[in-house]
PDB file of C-alpha atoms in Angstrom:
ATOM      1  CA  MET A   9     -10.003  59.599 121.615  1.00 94.00           C
ATOM      2  CA  LYS A  10     -13.239  58.260 122.950  1.00 94.00           C
ATOM      3  CA  GLN A  11     -15.894  56.609 120.627  1.00 96.00           C
ATOM      4  CA  TYR A  12     -19.371  55.678 121.671  1.00 96.00           C
ATOM      5  CA  LYS A  13     -22.875  54.919 120.172  1.00 97.00           C
ATOM      6  CA  VAL A  14     -26.246  55.800 121.636  1.00 97.00           C
ATOM      7  CA  VAL A  15     -29.551  54.523 120.291  1.00 97.00           C
ATOM      8  CA  GLN A  16     -32.812  55.841 121.498  1.00 97.00           C
ATOM      9  CA  THR A  17     -36.331  54.713 120.670  1.00 97.00           C
ATOM     10  CA  PHE A  18     -39.611  56.654 120.606  1.00 96.00           C
ATOM     11  CA  PRO A  19     -43.026  55.120 120.562  1.00 96.00           C
ATOM     12  CA  VAL A  20     -44.239  57.583 117.835  1.00 95.00           C
ATOM     13  CA  PRO A  21     -44.048  57.704 113.980  1.00 96.00           C
ATOM     14  CA  LEU A  22     -40.910  59.245 112.519  1.00 96.00           C
ATOM     15  CA  GLN A  23     -42.604  62.466 111.331  1.00 95.00           C
ATOM     16  CA  ASP A  24     -43.830  63.082 114.934  1.00 94.00           C
ATOM     17  CA  LEU A  25     -40.197  62.664 116.282  1.00 95.00           C
ATOM     18  CA  LEU A  26     -38.748  64.926 113.641  1.00 94.00           C
ATOM     19  CA  ARG A  27     -41.273  67.625 114.312  1.00 91.00           C
ATOM     20  CA  ALA A  28     -40.644  67.351 118.045  1.00 89.00           C
ATOM     21  CA  ARG A  29     -36.836  67.553 117.482  1.00 88.00           C
ATOM     22  CA  GLU A  30     -37.232  70.872 115.747  1.00 83.00           C
ATOM     23  CA  GLU A  31     -40.112  72.596 117.395  1.00 81.00           C
ATOM     24  CA  ARG A  32     -39.453  71.975 121.110  1.00 74.00           C
ATOM     25  CA  TYR A  33     -36.795  74.775 121.049  1.00 69.00           C
ATOM     26  CA  LYS A  34     -39.721  77.232 120.302  1.00 71.00           C
ATOM     27  CA  TYR A  35     -41.194  76.347 123.826  1.00 68.00           C
ATOM     28  CA  LEU A  36     -38.054  76.701 126.035  1.00 65.00           C
ATOM     29  CA  ASP A  37     -40.238  78.110 128.826  1.00 67.00           C
ATOM     30  CA  ARG A  38     -41.762  74.795 129.178  1.00 67.00           C
ATOM     31  CA  PHE A  39     -38.462  72.728 129.079  1.00 66.00           C
ATOM     32  CA  PRO A  40     -36.301  73.960 131.808  1.00 65.00           C
ATOM     33  CA  GLU A  41     -33.651  71.411 130.913  1.00 65.00           C
ATOM     34  CA  LEU A  42     -33.005  73.201 127.730  1.00 65.00           C
ATOM     35  CA  LYS A  43     -32.705  76.590 129.470  1.00 67.00           C
ATOM     36  CA  ASN A  44     -28.820  76.512 129.070  1.00 74.00           C
ATOM     37  CA  VAL A  45     -29.193  76.272 125.224  1.00 79.00           C
ATOM     38  CA  GLU A  46     -29.143  79.291 123.122  1.00 81.00           C
ATOM     39  CA  LEU A  47     -29.709  79.386 119.349  1.00 83.00           C
ATOM     40  CA  LEU A  48     -27.225  81.757 117.911  1.00 90.00           C
ATOM     41  CA  GLU A  49     -27.863  81.242 114.178  1.00 92.00           C
ATOM     42  CA  GLU A  50     -30.068  79.293 111.888  1.00 92.00           C
ATOM     43  CA  ARG A  51     -30.331  79.118 108.173  1.00 95.00           C
ATOM     44  CA  LYS A  52     -31.853  76.780 105.678  1.00 95.00           C
ATOM     45  CA  GLU A  53     -30.149  76.037 102.226  1.00 97.00           C
ATOM     46  CA  GLY A  54     -32.059  73.573 100.149  1.00 97.00           C
ATOM     47  CA  ASN A  55     -32.520  70.342 102.238  1.00 96.00           C
ATOM     48  CA  LYS A  56     -30.073  71.319 104.825  1.00 97.00           C
ATOM     49  CA  VAL A  57     -30.648  73.333 108.159  1.00 94.00           C
ATOM     50  CA  TYR A  58     -27.521  74.892 109.569  1.00 96.00           C
ATOM     51  CA  GLN A  59     -27.575  75.880 113.345  1.00 93.00           C
ATOM     52  CA  LYS A  60     -25.152  77.260 115.667  1.00 94.00           C
ATOM     53  CA  ARG A  61     -26.025  76.906 119.429  1.00 90.00           C
ATOM     54  CA  LYS A  62     -24.284  77.980 122.512  1.00 88.00           C
ATOM     55  CA  VAL A  63     -24.559  75.550 125.560  1.00 81.00           C
ATOM     56  CA  LYS A  64     -23.704  77.117 128.889  1.00 76.00           C
ATOM     57  CA  LEU A  65     -22.089  74.702 131.210  1.00 69.00           C
ATOM     58  CA  ALA A  66     -21.205  76.725 134.293  1.00 60.00           C
ATOM     59  CA  GLU A  67     -23.132  74.351 136.657  1.00 61.00           C
ATOM     60  CA  SER A  68     -22.093  71.042 135.207  1.00 61.00           C
ATOM     61  CA  LEU A  69     -18.515  71.666 134.331  1.00 63.00           C
ATOM     62  CA  PRO A  70     -15.979  69.533 136.185  1.00 63.00           C
ATOM     63  CA  LYS A  71     -13.233  71.712 137.941  1.00 65.00           C
ATOM     64  CA  VAL A  72     -10.552  70.132 135.630  1.00 61.00           C
ATOM     65  CA  LEU A  73     -12.193  71.671 132.620  1.00 65.00           C
ATOM     66  CA  ALA A  74     -13.337  74.892 134.176  1.00 62.00           C
ATOM     67  CA  THR A  75      -9.836  75.950 134.989  1.00 65.00           C
ATOM     68  CA  LEU A  76      -8.901  75.562 131.335  1.00 66.00           C
ATOM     69  CA  LEU A  77     -11.828  77.578 129.904  1.00 67.00           C
ATOM     70  CA  SER A  78     -12.341  81.311 130.048  1.00 67.00           C
ATOM     71  CA  ASP A  79     -15.863  80.889 128.867  1.00 70.00           C
ATOM     72  CA  PRO A  80     -17.674  77.932 130.491  1.00 71.00           C
ATOM     73  CA  SER A  81     -19.718  76.964 127.404  1.00 80.00           C
ATOM     74  CA  LEU A  82     -19.560  74.973 124.281  1.00 83.00           C
ATOM     75  CA  LEU A  83     -20.486  76.085 120.770  1.00 90.00           C
ATOM     76  CA  GLU A  84     -22.275  73.514 118.472  1.00 93.00           C
ATOM     77  CA  ASP A  85     -22.157  73.754 114.730  1.00 96.00           C
ATOM     78  CA  SER A  86     -24.716  71.360 113.215  1.00 96.00           C
ATOM     79  CA  VAL A  87     -26.179  70.433 109.870  1.00 97.00           C
ATOM     80  CA  PHE A  88     -29.429  68.573 109.670  1.00 96.00           C
ATOM     81  CA  ASP A  89     -30.248  67.145 106.256  1.00 97.00           C
ATOM     82  CA  ILE A  90     -34.062  66.850 105.970  1.00 95.00           C
ATOM     83  CA  SER A  91     -33.738  64.621 102.945  1.00 96.00           C
ATOM     84  CA  THR A  92     -31.874  61.884 104.717  1.00 97.00           C
ATOM     85  CA  ASN A  93     -32.858  62.770 108.373  1.00 97.00           C
ATOM     86  CA  THR A  94     -29.235  62.902 109.324  1.00 97.00           C
ATOM     87  CA  HIS A  95     -27.549  65.201 111.661  1.00 97.00           C
ATOM     88  CA  GLU A  96     -23.820  66.101 111.683  1.00 98.00           C
ATOM     89  CA  PHE A  97     -22.333  68.176 114.503  1.00 97.00           C
ATOM     90  CA  THR A  98     -19.195  69.471 116.157  1.00 96.00           C
ATOM     91  CA  ILE A  99     -19.196  70.832 119.652  1.00 93.00           C
ATOM     92  CA  ALA A 100     -16.248  72.585 121.165  1.00 91.00           C
ATOM     93  CA  PRO A 101     -15.374  75.394 123.671  1.00 86.00           C
ATOM     94  CA  PRO A 102     -15.270  78.793 121.915  1.00 86.00           C
ATOM     95  CA  GLY A 103     -11.814  79.195 120.517  1.00 83.00           C
ATOM     96  CA  ASN A 104     -10.456  76.116 122.401  1.00 81.00           C
ATOM     97  CA  ASP A 105     -11.152  73.077 120.289  1.00 84.00           C
ATOM     98  CA  SER A 106      -7.842  71.554 121.293  1.00 88.00           C
ATOM     99  CA  ILE A 107      -9.055  71.216 124.822  1.00 87.00           C
ATOM    100  CA  VAL A 108     -12.060  69.055 123.715  1.00 89.00           C
ATOM    101  CA  THR A 109     -14.039  68.410 120.666  1.00 94.00           C
ATOM    102  CA  ILE A 110     -17.086  66.336 120.202  1.00 95.00           C
ATOM    103  CA  LYS A 111     -17.916  65.207 116.643  1.00 97.00           C
ATOM    104  CA  GLY A 112     -21.013  63.328 116.000  1.00 97.00           C
ATOM    105  CA  PHE A 113     -23.470  61.963 113.454  1.00 98.00           C
ATOM    106  CA  SER A 114     -27.052  60.863 114.032  1.00 97.00           C
ATOM    107  CA  VAL A 115     -29.626  59.189 112.038  1.00 98.00           C
ATOM    108  CA  TYR A 116     -33.502  59.447 112.668  1.00 97.00           C
ATOM    109  CA  LYS A 117     -35.352  56.480 111.153  1.00 97.00           C
ATOM    110  CA  GLU A 118     -38.603  54.578 111.237  1.00 97.00           C
ATOM    111  CA  ILE A 119     -38.653  51.204 112.916  1.00 97.00           C
ATOM    112  CA  SER A 120     -42.280  50.649 112.286  1.00 96.00           C
ATOM    113  CA  PRO A 121     -45.222  53.007 111.404  1.00 95.00           C
ATOM    114  CA  LEU A 122     -45.582  53.615 115.204  1.00 95.00           C
ATOM    115  CA  GLU A 123     -41.885  53.605 116.420  1.00 97.00           C
ATOM    116  CA  SER A 124     -38.850  55.439 115.507  1.00 97.00           C
ATOM    117  CA  GLU A 125     -35.332  55.855 116.557  1.00 97.00           C
ATOM    118  CA  ARG A 126     -32.392  58.139 116.578  1.00 97.00           C
ATOM    119  CA  SER A 127     -28.778  56.754 116.717  1.00 97.00           C
ATOM    120  CA  TYR A 128     -25.694  58.567 117.522  1.00 97.00           C
ATOM    121  CA  GLU A 129     -22.016  57.855 116.624  1.00 98.00           C
ATOM    122  CA  VAL A 130     -19.799  60.135 118.651  1.00 97.00           C
ATOM    123  CA  LYS A 131     -16.063  60.816 118.943  1.00 97.00           C
ATOM    124  CA  VAL A 132     -14.653  62.917 121.773  1.00 96.00           C
ATOM    125  CA  SER A 133     -10.999  64.010 121.591  1.00 96.00           C
ATOM    126  CA  SER A 134      -8.818  66.193 123.734  1.00 93.00           C
ATOM    127  CA  GLY A 135      -5.249  67.643 123.069  1.00 91.00           C
ATOM    128  CA  VAL A 136      -4.536  68.444 126.667  1.00 87.00           C
ATOM    129  CA  PHE A 137      -1.200  67.077 127.748  1.00 87.00           C
ATOM    130  CA  LEU A 138      -1.434  64.259 130.278  1.00 88.00           C
ATOM    131  CA  MET A 139      -5.170  65.009 130.967  1.00 87.00           C
ATOM    132  CA  GLY A 140      -6.600  64.316 127.585  1.00 89.00           C
ATOM    133  CA  SER A 141      -8.004  60.940 128.381  1.00 92.00           C
ATOM    134  CA  VAL A 142      -9.551  61.996 131.669  1.00 89.00           C
ATOM    135  CA  ILE A 143     -11.210  64.984 129.939  1.00 87.00           C
ATOM    136  CA  GLU A 144     -12.527  62.675 127.162  1.00 92.00           C
ATOM    137  CA  THR A 145     -14.007  60.377 129.786  1.00 91.00           C
ATOM    138  CA  VAL A 146     -15.609  63.229 131.659  1.00 87.00           C
ATOM    139  CA  ILE A 147     -17.016  64.834 128.452  1.00 86.00           C
ATOM    140  CA  GLU A 148     -18.309  61.537 127.184  1.00 91.00           C
ATOM    141  CA  GLU A 149     -20.252  61.029 130.481  1.00 89.00           C
ATOM    142  CA  ILE A 150     -21.557  64.706 130.201  1.00 85.00           C
ATOM    143  CA  HIS A 151     -22.595  64.297 126.605  1.00 88.00           C
ATOM    144  CA  ARG A 152     -24.292  60.825 127.197  1.00 91.00           C
ATOM    145  CA  HIS A 153     -26.270  62.538 130.000  1.00 88.00           C
ATOM    146  CA  SER A 154     -27.211  65.546 127.789  1.00 85.00           C
ATOM    147  CA  LEU A 155     -28.497  63.153 125.025  1.00 90.00           C
ATOM    148  CA  GLU A 156     -30.684  61.461 127.667  1.00 91.00           C
ATOM    149  CA  LYS A 157     -32.037  64.789 128.815  1.00 86.00           C
ATOM    150  CA  ASP A 158     -32.663  65.709 125.185  1.00 87.00           C
ATOM    151  CA  LYS A 159     -34.578  62.385 124.721  1.00 91.00           C
ATOM    152  CA  ASN A 160     -36.620  63.293 127.776  1.00 88.00           C
ATOM    153  CA  SER A 161     -37.308  66.858 126.397  1.00 85.00           C
ATOM    154  CA  ILE A 162     -38.487  65.306 123.137  1.00 89.00           C
ATOM    155  CA  SER A 163     -40.600  62.713 125.048  1.00 89.00           C
ATOM    156  CA  GLU A 164     -42.407  65.410 127.097  1.00 85.00           C
ATOM    157  CA  PHE A 165     -42.954  67.501 124.040  1.00 85.00           C
ATOM    158  CA  LEU A 166     -44.581  64.419 122.314  1.00 87.00           C
ATOM    159  CA  LYS A 167     -46.763  63.843 125.428  1.00 84.00           C
ATOM    160  CA  LYS A 168     -48.096  67.394 125.393  1.00 74.00           C
ATOM    161  CA  GLY A 169     -49.079  67.020 121.805  1.00 62.00           C
ATOM    162  CA  ASP A 170     -48.103  70.473 120.604  1.00 51.00           C
TER     163      ASP A 170
END
């Protein structure tokens, strides 16, 4: 199992960061880096927002994983608690969570009135015999890169001031 942390800061108040996090998916035509993400389901229950997304990986999937997956995508199940600004998620290939699973927890918080951050604690695990640690390393790299792309899309959204 691989574990890692990622901390990202934004030069905006926390409320602006939270709004950008939620609303940028409404403007996918302006964020080509999010084009491979499809929202399958969303529901709100009290303070919690439940989402299921499909992330298509055909272009970025390493050959070692592509041969193991019949569907080159990942499903993300997530719960965002708006009372604590925490996000818990699980990402795995459809029906193949033994190949690789990403479990994460992120916290959005205010650093100062004009600065906020989100921090991630992530675990990647694979049950593939002999190849598990290689797959975990590759997926960690892909996931870190996707978090950076996600940060960039939020930053772009914030610049456009929607």
